[in-house]
Amino acid sequence: MSGRIQAPRGTYDVLGEQALGREALAGHARRILEHAGYERIETPAFEVTELFARGVGESTDVVQKEMYTLEGGEGQSITLRPEGTAPVCRAYLEHGMHKLPQPVKLWYLSSFFRRERPQKGRFRQFWQVGAEAIGSDDPAVDAESILLLAELLEALGCRGVRLRIGSLGTPATRRAYRSELQAYLRAHESELSDEVVARIDLNPLRAFDSDDAETQRAMAGAPRLLERLSGEDREHFEAVCAMLDAVGQAYDVDDTLVRGLDYYTRTVFEFTSDALGAQSGVGGGGRYDGLIEQIGGSHTPAIGWASGVERILMTASTVPAAPPPLDLFVAYAKPELRASAFRLAADVRRAGRAARLELGGRSLKGQLKQADRAGARYVAILGDEGTSLKDMETGAQQTVESGTVMHHITRTEL
Ligand code: HAM
Protein backbone atom coordinates (compact mmCIF):
# COMPACT_ATOMS: atom_id res chain seq x y z
CA MET A 1 0.00 0.00 0.00
CA SER A 2 1.29 3.46 -0.80
CA GLY A 3 0.00 7.00 -1.17
CA ARG A 4 -0.52 9.48 1.58
CA ILE A 5 -3.85 9.67 3.37
CA GLN A 6 -5.32 13.14 3.64
CA ALA A 7 -7.98 14.72 5.85
CA PRO A 8 -11.48 14.14 4.39
CA ARG A 9 -12.87 16.77 2.02
CA GLY A 10 -14.41 19.69 3.87
CA THR A 11 -12.41 19.14 7.06
CA TYR A 12 -9.18 20.70 8.31
CA ASP A 13 -6.60 20.49 11.05
CA VAL A 14 -6.34 23.28 13.60
CA LEU A 15 -2.68 24.31 13.82
CA GLY A 16 -0.76 26.68 16.14
CA GLU A 17 -1.91 30.14 15.16
CA GLN A 18 -5.49 29.06 14.45
CA ALA A 19 -5.64 27.35 17.82
CA LEU A 20 -4.72 30.66 19.47
CA GLY A 21 -7.52 32.44 17.61
CA ARG A 22 -10.00 29.80 18.73
CA GLU A 23 -8.93 30.11 22.32
CA ALA A 24 -9.35 33.88 22.19
CA LEU A 25 -12.81 33.40 20.72
CA ALA A 26 -13.73 30.88 23.41
CA GLY A 27 -12.50 33.26 26.13
CA HIS A 28 -14.57 36.19 24.84
CA ALA A 29 -17.64 33.99 24.34
CA ARG A 30 -17.39 32.63 27.87
CA ARG A 31 -16.99 36.08 29.41
CA ILE A 32 -19.77 37.74 27.41
CA LEU A 33 -22.31 34.93 27.69
CA GLU A 34 -21.63 33.97 31.30
CA HIS A 35 -21.89 37.63 32.34
CA ALA A 36 -25.41 37.54 30.88
CA GLY A 37 -26.34 34.39 32.83
CA TYR A 38 -25.69 31.72 30.19
CA GLU A 39 -24.36 28.38 31.40
CA ARG A 40 -22.23 26.07 29.30
CA ILE A 41 -23.83 22.98 27.83
CA GLU A 42 -22.34 20.22 25.71
CA THR A 43 -24.56 17.61 24.10
CA PRO A 44 -23.41 14.41 22.32
CA ALA A 45 -21.89 14.64 18.84
CA PHE A 46 -24.72 12.43 17.56
CA GLU A 47 -28.40 12.12 18.32
CA VAL A 48 -31.21 9.85 17.19
CA THR A 49 -32.08 10.87 13.63
CA GLU A 50 -35.70 11.59 14.48
CA LEU A 51 -34.67 14.56 16.64
CA PHE A 52 -33.47 16.45 13.58
CA ALA A 53 -36.20 15.15 11.27
CA ARG A 54 -38.83 16.47 13.69
CA GLY A 55 -36.93 19.45 15.09
CA VAL A 56 -35.14 20.95 12.09
CA GLY A 57 -37.81 19.91 9.58
CA GLU A 58 -38.15 17.19 6.93
CA SER A 59 -38.30 19.69 4.07
CA THR A 60 -35.05 21.54 4.85
CA ASP A 61 -31.85 21.05 2.84
CA VAL A 62 -30.12 20.11 6.08
CA VAL A 63 -32.41 17.13 6.72
CA GLN A 64 -32.98 16.16 3.09
CA LYS A 65 -29.42 16.25 1.81
CA GLU A 66 -26.81 17.15 4.38
CA MET A 67 -27.02 14.78 7.31
CA TYR A 68 -24.46 12.11 8.12
CA THR A 69 -26.77 9.32 9.16
CA LEU A 70 -25.70 5.84 10.20
CA GLU A 71 -26.85 2.75 12.00
CA GLY A 72 -26.02 3.39 15.63
CA GLY A 73 -26.53 -0.09 17.09
CA GLU A 74 -29.69 -1.88 18.24
CA GLY A 75 -31.27 -0.91 14.95
CA GLN A 76 -31.34 2.77 15.91
CA SER A 77 -30.67 5.39 13.25
CA ILE A 78 -28.33 8.09 14.51
CA THR A 79 -27.09 11.32 12.90
CA LEU A 80 -24.00 13.43 13.52
CA ARG A 81 -25.48 16.72 14.78
CA PRO A 82 -25.92 19.22 11.92
CA GLU A 83 -26.90 21.98 14.38
CA GLY A 84 -27.22 22.59 18.10
CA THR A 85 -30.69 23.96 18.81
CA ALA A 86 -32.66 20.71 18.61
CA PRO A 87 -30.11 18.86 20.82
CA VAL A 88 -30.17 21.64 23.44
CA CYS A 89 -33.99 21.53 23.50
CA ARG A 90 -33.84 17.75 23.85
CA ALA A 91 -31.51 18.17 26.84
CA TYR A 92 -33.80 20.87 28.33
CA LEU A 93 -36.68 18.37 28.30
CA GLU A 94 -34.62 15.37 29.35
CA HIS A 95 -33.27 17.14 32.45
CA GLY A 96 -36.57 18.76 33.47
CA MET A 97 -35.14 22.25 33.05
CA HIS A 98 -38.67 23.65 32.72
CA LYS A 99 -38.73 23.44 36.55
CA LEU A 100 -35.89 25.97 36.80
CA PRO A 101 -36.48 29.73 36.72
CA GLN A 102 -37.19 30.65 33.09
CA PRO A 103 -35.69 31.49 30.71
CA VAL A 104 -32.97 28.86 30.99
CA LYS A 105 -29.91 30.24 29.20
CA LEU A 106 -27.39 27.83 27.72
CA TRP A 107 -24.34 28.28 25.49
CA TYR A 108 -22.14 25.89 23.58
CA LEU A 109 -18.99 25.76 21.51
CA SER A 110 -19.04 22.54 19.56
CA SER A 111 -18.44 20.95 16.18
CA PHE A 112 -21.24 20.20 13.73
CA PHE A 113 -21.49 18.14 10.58
CA ARG A 114 -23.20 18.85 7.26
CA ARG A 115 -22.58 17.10 3.98
CA GLU A 116 -22.39 20.35 2.00
CA ARG A 117 -20.30 21.19 -1.05
CA PRO A 118 -17.11 22.56 0.52
CA GLN A 119 -16.01 26.06 -0.44
CA LYS A 120 -14.46 29.08 1.25
CA GLY A 121 -16.09 29.40 4.67
CA ARG A 122 -18.13 26.22 4.21
CA PHE A 123 -16.98 22.94 5.71
CA ARG A 124 -18.37 19.49 6.39
CA GLN A 125 -17.17 19.62 9.96
CA PHE A 126 -17.34 23.13 11.37
CA TRP A 127 -17.58 24.74 14.79
CA GLN A 128 -20.29 26.96 16.14
CA VAL A 129 -20.56 29.07 19.21
CA GLY A 130 -24.23 29.21 20.10
CA ALA A 131 -26.58 30.54 22.76
CA GLU A 132 -30.15 29.50 23.52
CA ALA A 133 -32.61 31.17 25.94
CA ILE A 134 -35.51 28.81 26.56
CA GLY A 135 -38.80 29.50 28.34
CA SER A 136 -39.73 33.13 27.64
CA ASP A 137 -41.43 34.99 24.81
CA ASP A 138 -40.46 38.41 26.14
CA PRO A 139 -39.09 40.60 23.31
CA ALA A 140 -36.37 41.73 25.73
CA VAL A 141 -34.93 38.21 25.55
CA ASP A 142 -34.78 38.51 21.74
CA ALA A 143 -33.04 41.88 21.95
CA GLU A 144 -30.57 40.66 24.58
CA SER A 145 -29.76 37.54 22.57
CA ILE A 146 -29.06 39.60 19.43
CA LEU A 147 -26.93 42.07 21.38
CA LEU A 148 -24.78 39.32 22.85
CA LEU A 149 -23.78 38.10 19.40
CA ALA A 150 -23.14 41.69 18.32
CA GLU A 151 -20.93 42.13 21.38
CA LEU A 152 -18.99 38.95 20.67
CA LEU A 153 -18.32 39.97 17.06
CA GLU A 154 -17.26 43.40 18.22
CA ALA A 155 -14.93 42.02 20.91
CA LEU A 156 -13.15 40.03 18.22
CA GLY A 157 -12.91 43.02 15.91
CA CYS A 158 -14.98 41.38 13.14
CA ARG A 159 -14.90 43.55 10.05
CA GLY A 160 -17.75 44.75 7.84
CA VAL A 161 -20.48 43.30 10.02
CA ARG A 162 -24.11 44.10 9.29
CA LEU A 163 -27.22 42.97 11.17
CA ARG A 164 -30.47 42.21 9.40
CA ILE A 165 -33.62 41.34 11.26
CA GLY A 166 -37.13 40.33 10.33
CA SER A 167 -40.13 38.48 11.67
CA LEU A 168 -41.73 35.33 10.31
CA GLY A 169 -44.86 35.49 12.50
CA THR A 170 -46.57 32.22 13.26
CA PRO A 171 -46.53 29.12 11.03
CA ALA A 172 -50.20 29.85 10.14
CA THR A 173 -49.42 33.41 9.01
CA ARG A 174 -46.50 32.05 7.03
CA ARG A 175 -48.58 29.38 5.31
CA ALA A 176 -51.20 31.92 4.25
CA TYR A 177 -48.50 34.30 3.07
CA ARG A 178 -46.77 31.56 1.13
CA SER A 179 -49.93 30.82 -0.85
CA GLU A 180 -50.41 34.52 -1.52
CA LEU A 181 -46.83 34.85 -2.73
CA GLN A 182 -47.14 31.76 -4.93
CA ALA A 183 -50.24 33.26 -6.55
CA TYR A 184 -48.34 36.51 -7.15
CA LEU A 185 -45.38 34.64 -8.68
CA ARG A 186 -47.66 32.63 -10.99
CA ALA A 187 -49.36 35.80 -12.14
CA HIS A 188 -45.93 37.28 -12.97
CA GLU A 189 -44.31 34.10 -14.35
CA SER A 190 -43.30 35.69 -17.67
CA GLU A 191 -41.17 38.30 -15.85
CA LEU A 192 -39.33 35.77 -13.65
CA SER A 193 -36.11 33.82 -14.29
CA ASP A 194 -36.49 30.09 -15.07
CA GLU A 195 -34.79 29.25 -11.81
CA VAL A 196 -37.30 31.23 -9.77
CA VAL A 197 -40.24 29.76 -11.72
CA ALA A 198 -38.93 26.26 -11.05
CA ARG A 199 -38.99 26.92 -7.31
CA ILE A 200 -42.45 28.49 -7.00
CA ASP A 201 -43.90 25.35 -5.43
CA LEU A 202 -40.95 24.33 -3.27
CA ASN A 203 -39.46 27.58 -2.07
CA PRO A 204 -41.24 30.72 -3.31
CA LEU A 205 -39.45 33.00 -0.79
CA ARG A 206 -36.14 32.42 -2.56
CA ALA A 207 -37.49 34.61 -5.39
CA PHE A 208 -36.52 37.63 -3.28
CA ASP A 209 -32.85 36.53 -3.38
CA SER A 210 -32.65 36.29 -7.18
CA ASP A 211 -29.94 38.39 -8.84
CA ASP A 212 -31.80 38.47 -12.18
CA ALA A 213 -32.69 42.14 -12.92
CA GLU A 214 -36.13 41.50 -14.41
CA THR A 215 -37.06 39.18 -11.53
CA GLN A 216 -35.95 41.83 -9.05
CA ARG A 217 -38.18 44.41 -10.76
CA ALA A 218 -41.14 42.04 -10.59
CA MET A 219 -40.45 41.27 -6.93
CA ALA A 220 -40.54 44.94 -5.95
CA GLY A 221 -44.33 44.75 -6.04
CA ALA A 222 -44.63 41.36 -4.33
CA PRO A 223 -46.52 41.07 -1.01
CA ARG A 224 -44.29 41.11 2.07
CA LEU A 225 -44.61 38.82 5.06
CA LEU A 226 -43.97 41.68 7.50
CA GLU A 227 -47.14 43.37 6.22
CA ARG A 228 -49.16 40.24 6.89
CA LEU A 229 -48.17 39.71 10.54
CA SER A 230 -50.92 39.48 13.16
CA GLY A 231 -51.25 42.46 15.50
CA GLU A 232 -49.56 40.58 18.34
CA ASP A 233 -46.62 39.42 16.22
CA ARG A 234 -46.16 42.91 14.82
CA GLU A 235 -46.12 44.41 18.32
CA HIS A 236 -43.59 41.81 19.42
CA PHE A 237 -41.34 42.66 16.48
CA GLU A 238 -41.65 46.38 17.10
CA ALA A 239 -40.76 45.88 20.77
CA VAL A 240 -37.58 44.01 19.76
CA CYS A 241 -36.61 46.81 17.36
CA ALA A 242 -37.35 49.47 19.99
CA MET A 243 -35.00 47.79 22.45
CA LEU A 244 -32.22 47.56 19.88
CA ASP A 245 -32.77 51.26 19.13
CA ALA A 246 -32.60 52.06 22.84
CA VAL A 247 -29.07 50.66 23.09
CA GLY A 248 -27.94 52.09 19.77
CA GLN A 249 -27.56 48.75 17.99
CA ALA A 250 -27.67 49.35 14.23
CA TYR A 251 -29.73 46.98 12.07
CA ASP A 252 -31.66 46.81 8.82
CA VAL A 253 -35.16 45.44 8.79
CA ASP A 254 -35.22 42.85 6.04
CA ASP A 255 -38.67 41.61 5.15
CA THR A 256 -37.24 38.97 2.84
CA LEU A 257 -34.93 37.35 5.37
CA VAL A 258 -35.29 33.59 5.11
CA ARG A 259 -33.41 31.07 7.21
CA GLY A 260 -32.56 27.54 6.22
CA LEU A 261 -34.20 25.76 9.16
CA ASP A 262 -37.94 25.15 9.64
CA TYR A 263 -38.35 25.85 13.33
CA TYR A 264 -38.29 29.64 13.25
CA THR A 265 -41.22 31.77 14.38
CA ARG A 266 -41.41 35.54 14.92
CA THR A 267 -37.94 37.17 15.21
CA VAL A 268 -35.21 36.04 12.82
CA PHE A 269 -31.83 37.69 12.34
CA GLU A 270 -28.54 37.30 10.59
CA PHE A 271 -25.14 38.93 10.89
CA THR A 272 -23.24 39.10 7.60
CA SER A 273 -19.77 40.40 6.81
CA ASP A 274 -18.42 42.02 3.63
CA ALA A 275 -15.08 40.49 4.55
CA LEU A 276 -16.44 37.05 3.61
CA GLY A 277 -17.15 35.83 0.09
CA ALA A 278 -20.33 34.13 -1.06
CA GLN A 279 -20.81 32.51 2.35
CA SER A 280 -21.32 35.86 4.03
CA GLY A 281 -23.33 34.63 7.04
CA VAL A 282 -21.26 35.05 10.18
CA GLY A 283 -24.06 33.99 12.46
CA GLY A 284 -27.78 33.93 12.76
CA GLY A 285 -30.75 32.71 14.67
CA GLY A 286 -34.20 33.55 15.82
CA ARG A 287 -37.18 32.50 17.84
CA TYR A 288 -38.37 28.90 17.74
CA ASP A 289 -41.52 28.94 19.85
CA GLY A 290 -42.83 25.65 18.42
CA LEU A 291 -39.69 23.49 18.48
CA ILE A 292 -40.01 22.03 21.98
CA GLU A 293 -43.56 20.92 21.21
CA GLN A 294 -42.34 19.34 17.97
CA ILE A 295 -40.00 17.13 19.94
CA GLY A 296 -42.50 16.06 22.57
CA GLY A 297 -42.56 18.83 25.20
CA SER A 298 -45.25 21.33 26.06
CA HIS A 299 -45.45 24.77 24.46
CA THR A 300 -42.20 26.57 25.38
CA PRO A 301 -41.14 29.77 23.61
CA ALA A 302 -37.39 30.17 23.01
CA ILE A 303 -34.80 32.10 21.03
CA GLY A 304 -31.14 31.68 20.18
CA TRP A 305 -28.35 31.93 17.65
CA ALA A 306 -25.26 30.22 16.41
CA SER A 307 -22.21 31.65 14.74
CA GLY A 308 -19.61 29.81 12.66
CA VAL A 309 -16.23 29.85 14.40
CA GLU A 310 -14.31 29.63 11.10
CA ARG A 311 -16.26 32.54 9.67
CA ILE A 312 -15.83 34.67 12.79
CA LEU A 313 -12.08 34.08 12.68
CA MET A 314 -11.92 34.88 8.94
CA THR A 315 -13.32 38.35 9.68
CA ALA A 316 -11.77 38.94 13.11
CA SER A 317 -8.98 41.46 13.46
CA THR A 318 -8.04 41.28 17.13
CA VAL A 319 -7.24 37.63 17.67
CA PRO A 320 -3.68 36.98 18.85
CA ALA A 321 -1.27 35.61 16.26
CA ALA A 322 1.58 34.80 18.62
CA PRO A 323 1.87 32.32 21.48
CA PRO A 324 2.39 33.67 25.02
CA PRO A 325 5.93 34.96 25.63
CA LEU A 326 8.69 32.59 26.69
CA ASP A 327 10.21 33.72 30.00
CA LEU A 328 13.20 31.42 30.08
CA PHE A 329 15.15 29.13 27.81
CA VAL A 330 17.51 26.76 29.59
CA ALA A 331 20.67 25.81 27.69
CA TYR A 332 23.44 23.49 28.88
CA ALA A 333 27.08 23.22 27.84
CA LYS A 334 27.41 19.43 28.00
CA PRO A 335 25.18 16.35 28.20
CA GLU A 336 25.98 15.72 31.91
CA LEU A 337 24.18 18.98 32.79
CA ARG A 338 21.02 18.01 30.97
CA ALA A 339 19.26 16.70 34.11
CA SER A 340 19.95 19.96 36.00
CA ALA A 341 18.65 21.95 33.02
CA PHE A 342 15.57 19.77 32.90
CA ARG A 343 14.96 20.36 36.62
CA LEU A 344 15.39 24.14 36.32
CA ALA A 345 12.90 24.39 33.44
CA ALA A 346 10.39 22.23 35.34
CA ASP A 347 10.77 24.36 38.52
CA VAL A 348 10.22 27.58 36.59
CA ARG A 349 7.11 26.17 34.91
CA ARG A 350 5.78 24.92 38.25
CA ALA A 351 6.16 28.49 39.52
CA GLY A 352 3.82 29.65 36.74
CA ARG A 353 6.32 30.90 34.14
CA ALA A 354 6.98 29.74 30.59
CA ALA A 355 10.24 27.80 30.29
CA ARG A 356 11.71 25.46 27.72
CA LEU A 357 14.90 23.58 27.19
CA GLU A 358 16.64 22.03 24.28
CA LEU A 359 15.48 18.48 23.65
CA GLY A 360 16.89 17.78 20.21
CA GLY A 361 20.55 17.11 21.17
CA ARG A 362 21.88 20.36 19.71
CA SER A 363 25.29 21.92 20.51
CA LEU A 364 25.38 24.92 22.86
CA LYS A 365 25.55 27.21 19.84
CA GLY A 366 22.53 25.50 18.33
CA GLN A 367 20.66 25.82 21.62
CA LEU A 368 21.31 29.55 21.79
CA LYS A 369 20.06 29.94 18.25
CA GLN A 370 16.91 28.05 19.28
CA ALA A 371 16.44 30.34 22.29
CA ASP A 372 16.69 33.37 20.04
CA ARG A 373 14.24 31.94 17.53
CA ALA A 374 11.79 31.10 20.30
CA GLY A 375 11.88 34.73 21.45
CA ALA A 376 13.04 33.89 24.99
CA ARG A 377 13.26 36.84 27.38
CA TYR A 378 16.10 35.20 29.35
CA VAL A 379 18.48 32.37 28.65
CA ALA A 380 20.11 30.42 31.49
CA ILE A 381 23.30 28.66 30.40
CA LEU A 382 24.40 25.82 32.64
CA GLY A 383 28.17 25.23 32.44
CA ASP A 384 31.04 23.83 34.51
CA GLU A 385 31.55 27.23 36.14
CA GLY A 386 27.94 27.57 37.25
CA THR A 387 24.91 29.21 35.72
CA SER A 388 25.03 32.36 33.68
CA LEU A 389 21.88 34.29 32.91
CA LYS A 390 21.52 36.35 29.77
CA ASP A 391 18.92 39.08 29.40
CA MET A 392 18.01 38.82 25.72
CA GLU A 393 16.54 42.32 25.63
CA THR A 394 19.59 44.17 26.93
CA GLY A 395 22.24 41.58 26.08
CA ALA A 396 23.55 41.80 29.69
CA GLN A 397 24.94 38.56 31.06
CA GLN A 398 25.76 37.69 34.68
CA THR A 399 26.74 34.63 36.68
CA VAL A 400 24.06 33.67 39.19
CA GLU A 401 23.51 31.03 41.87
CA SER A 402 21.56 28.28 40.14
CA GLY A 403 18.84 28.41 42.82
CA THR A 404 18.18 32.09 42.17
CA VAL A 405 17.29 32.03 38.47
CA MET A 406 13.59 32.35 39.20
CA HIS A 407 14.27 35.29 41.50
CA HIS A 408 16.36 37.04 38.82
CA ILE A 409 13.90 36.62 35.98
CA THR A 410 10.98 37.94 38.00
CA ARG A 411 12.88 40.70 39.82
CA THR A 412 13.49 42.87 36.75
CA GLU A 413 9.77 43.14 36.11
CA LEU A 414 9.09 44.79 39.44
P1 HAM B 1 -27.39 28.20 10.70
O1 HAM B 1 -27.73 29.49 10.04
O2 HAM B 1 -27.65 26.96 9.93
O3 HAM B 1 -28.19 28.18 12.08
O4 HAM B 1 -25.89 28.21 11.13
C1 HAM B 1 -25.37 29.25 11.93
C2 HAM B 1 -23.99 29.67 11.45
O5 HAM B 1 -23.14 28.52 11.38
C3 HAM B 1 -23.95 30.24 10.04
O6 HAM B 1 -24.26 31.61 10.05
C4 HAM B 1 -22.50 30.01 9.66
O7 HAM B 1 -21.68 31.02 10.23
C5 HAM B 1 -22.19 28.70 10.34
N1 HAM B 1 -22.27 27.56 9.41
C6 HAM B 1 -23.37 26.88 9.01
N2 HAM B 1 -23.05 25.89 8.15
C7 HAM B 1 -21.71 25.95 8.00
C8 HAM B 1 -20.75 25.19 7.24
N3 HAM B 1 -21.11 24.16 6.48
N4 HAM B 1 -19.44 25.53 7.32
C9 HAM B 1 -19.06 26.58 8.12
N5 HAM B 1 -19.91 27.31 8.84
C10 HAM B 1 -21.21 27.01 8.80
C11 HAM B 1 -28.16 27.18 12.99
O8 HAM B 1 -27.39 26.26 12.97
C12 HAM B 1 -29.14 27.38 14.13
N6 HAM B 1 -29.03 26.23 15.04
C13 HAM B 1 -28.89 28.68 14.83
C14 HAM B 1 -29.86 28.92 15.96
C15 HAM B 1 -29.62 28.74 17.27
N7 HAM B 1 -31.11 29.33 15.83
C16 HAM B 1 -31.66 29.39 17.01
N8 HAM B 1 -30.77 29.03 17.90
PDB file of C-alpha atoms and ligand atoms in Angstrom, residues 62 66 82-86 108 112-114 116 119 121-128 130-132 259-261 263-264 269-271 276 279-288 303-312, ligand 1:
ATOM      1  CA  VAL A  62     -30.120  20.112   6.085  1.00  0.00           C
ATOM      2  CA  GLU A  66     -26.811  17.146   4.377  1.00  0.00           C
ATOM      3  CA  PRO A  82     -25.917  19.222  11.918  1.00  0.00           C
ATOM      4  CA  GLU A  83     -26.898  21.981  14.380  1.00  0.00           C
ATOM      5  CA  GLY A  84     -27.221  22.595  18.104  1.00  0.00           C
ATOM      6  CA  THR A  85     -30.687  23.961  18.810  1.00  0.00           C
ATOM      7  CA  ALA A  86     -32.664  20.709  18.612  1.00  0.00           C
ATOM      8  CA  TYR A 108     -22.141  25.888  23.575  1.00  0.00           C
ATOM      9  CA  PHE A 112     -21.241  20.202  13.731  1.00  0.00           C
ATOM     10  CA  PHE A 113     -21.489  18.141  10.576  1.00  0.00           C
ATOM     11  CA  ARG A 114     -23.196  18.850   7.263  1.00  0.00           C
ATOM     12  CA  GLU A 116     -22.394  20.346   1.998  1.00  0.00           C
ATOM     13  CA  GLN A 119     -16.011  26.058  -0.441  1.00  0.00           C
ATOM     14  CA  GLY A 121     -16.094  29.396   4.673  1.00  0.00           C
ATOM     15  CA  ARG A 122     -18.133  26.222   4.208  1.00  0.00           C
ATOM     16  CA  PHE A 123     -16.982  22.941   5.708  1.00  0.00           C
ATOM     17  CA  ARG A 124     -18.370  19.489   6.389  1.00  0.00           C
ATOM     18  CA  GLN A 125     -17.165  19.616   9.959  1.00  0.00           C
ATOM     19  CA  PHE A 126     -17.341  23.126  11.369  1.00  0.00           C
ATOM     20  CA  TRP A 127     -17.575  24.736  14.792  1.00  0.00           C
ATOM     21  CA  GLN A 128     -20.290  26.961  16.138  1.00  0.00           C
ATOM     22  CA  GLY A 130     -24.227  29.213  20.100  1.00  0.00           C
ATOM     23  CA  ALA A 131     -26.580  30.537  22.757  1.00  0.00           C
ATOM     24  CA  GLU A 132     -30.154  29.495  23.515  1.00  0.00           C
ATOM     25  CA  ARG A 259     -33.413  31.074   7.206  1.00  0.00           C
ATOM     26  CA  GLY A 260     -32.561  27.543   6.224  1.00  0.00           C
ATOM     27  CA  LEU A 261     -34.203  25.759   9.163  1.00  0.00           C
ATOM     28  CA  TYR A 263     -38.354  25.850  13.327  1.00  0.00           C
ATOM     29  CA  TYR A 264     -38.288  29.638  13.247  1.00  0.00           C
ATOM     30  CA  PHE A 269     -31.834  37.692  12.341  1.00  0.00           C
ATOM     31  CA  GLU A 270     -28.543  37.302  10.589  1.00  0.00           C
ATOM     32  CA  PHE A 271     -25.137  38.929  10.894  1.00  0.00           C
ATOM     33  CA  LEU A 276     -16.442  37.052   3.607  1.00  0.00           C
ATOM     34  CA  GLN A 279     -20.813  32.507   2.352  1.00  0.00           C
ATOM     35  CA  SER A 280     -21.325  35.861   4.035  1.00  0.00           C
ATOM     36  CA  GLY A 281     -23.334  34.627   7.035  1.00  0.00           C
ATOM     37  CA  VAL A 282     -21.259  35.051  10.178  1.00  0.00           C
ATOM     38  CA  GLY A 283     -24.060  33.994  12.460  1.00  0.00           C
ATOM     39  CA  GLY A 284     -27.778  33.927  12.763  1.00  0.00           C
ATOM     40  CA  GLY A 285     -30.747  32.708  14.672  1.00  0.00           C
ATOM     41  CA  GLY A 286     -34.199  33.548  15.818  1.00  0.00           C
ATOM     42  CA  ARG A 287     -37.182  32.495  17.844  1.00  0.00           C
ATOM     43  CA  TYR A 288     -38.366  28.898  17.743  1.00  0.00           C
ATOM     44  CA  ILE A 303     -34.797  32.099  21.035  1.00  0.00           C
ATOM     45  CA  GLY A 304     -31.138  31.678  20.180  1.00  0.00           C
ATOM     46  CA  TRP A 305     -28.350  31.932  17.647  1.00  0.00           C
ATOM     47  CA  ALA A 306     -25.257  30.215  16.408  1.00  0.00           C
ATOM     48  CA  SER A 307     -22.206  31.647  14.739  1.00  0.00           C
ATOM     49  CA  GLY A 308     -19.605  29.811  12.664  1.00  0.00           C
ATOM     50  CA  VAL A 309     -16.232  29.846  14.401  1.00  0.00           C
ATOM     51  CA  GLU A 310     -14.308  29.627  11.099  1.00  0.00           C
ATOM     52  CA  ARG A 311     -16.261  32.543   9.666  1.00  0.00           C
ATOM     53  CA  ILE A 312     -15.826  34.668  12.786  1.00  0.00           C
TER      54      ILE A 312
HETATM   55  P1  HAM B   1     -27.391  28.195  10.700  1.00  0.00           P
HETATM   56  O1  HAM B   1     -27.731  29.494  10.037  1.00  0.00           O
HETATM   57  O2  HAM B   1     -27.651  26.959   9.932  1.00  0.00           O
HETATM   58  O3  HAM B   1     -28.190  28.181  12.077  1.00  0.00           O
HETATM   59  O4  HAM B   1     -25.887  28.212  11.128  1.00  0.00           O
HETATM   60  C1  HAM B   1     -25.366  29.250  11.934  1.00  0.00           C
HETATM   61  C2  HAM B   1     -23.994  29.666  11.454  1.00  0.00           C
HETATM   62  O5  HAM B   1     -23.136  28.518  11.382  1.00  0.00           O
HETATM   63  C3  HAM B   1     -23.948  30.240  10.039  1.00  0.00           C
HETATM   64  O6  HAM B   1     -24.265  31.611  10.053  1.00  0.00           O
HETATM   65  C4  HAM B   1     -22.498  30.009   9.661  1.00  0.00           C
HETATM   66  O7  HAM B   1     -21.677  31.015  10.231  1.00  0.00           O
HETATM   67  C5  HAM B   1     -22.192  28.698  10.345  1.00  0.00           C
HETATM   68  N1  HAM B   1     -22.272  27.561   9.407  1.00  0.00           N
HETATM   69  C6  HAM B   1     -23.373  26.883   9.009  1.00  0.00           C
HETATM   70  N2  HAM B   1     -23.047  25.895   8.148  1.00  0.00           N
HETATM   71  C7  HAM B   1     -21.711  25.946   7.998  1.00  0.00           C
HETATM   72  C8  HAM B   1     -20.752  25.190   7.237  1.00  0.00           C
HETATM   73  N3  HAM B   1     -21.107  24.159   6.482  1.00  0.00           N
HETATM   74  N4  HAM B   1     -19.438  25.532   7.323  1.00  0.00           N
HETATM   75  C9  HAM B   1     -19.057  26.577   8.115  1.00  0.00           C
HETATM   76  N5  HAM B   1     -19.905  27.308   8.844  1.00  0.00           N
HETATM   77  C10 HAM B   1     -21.208  27.011   8.800  1.00  0.00           C
HETATM   78  C11 HAM B   1     -28.161  27.178  12.991  1.00  0.00           C
HETATM   79  O8  HAM B   1     -27.393  26.259  12.967  1.00  0.00           O
HETATM   80  C12 HAM B   1     -29.145  27.378  14.128  1.00  0.00           C
HETATM   81  N6  HAM B   1     -29.034  26.229  15.041  1.00  0.00           N
HETATM   82  C13 HAM B   1     -28.894  28.679  14.831  1.00  0.00           C
HETATM   83  C14 HAM B   1     -29.856  28.916  15.956  1.00  0.00           C
HETATM   84  C15 HAM B   1     -29.622  28.737  17.269  1.00  0.00           C
HETATM   85  N7  HAM B   1     -31.105  29.327  15.832  1.00  0.00           N
HETATM   86  C16 HAM B   1     -31.663  29.393  17.010  1.00  0.00           C
HETATM   87  N8  HAM B   1     -30.771  29.026  17.898  1.00  0.00           N
END
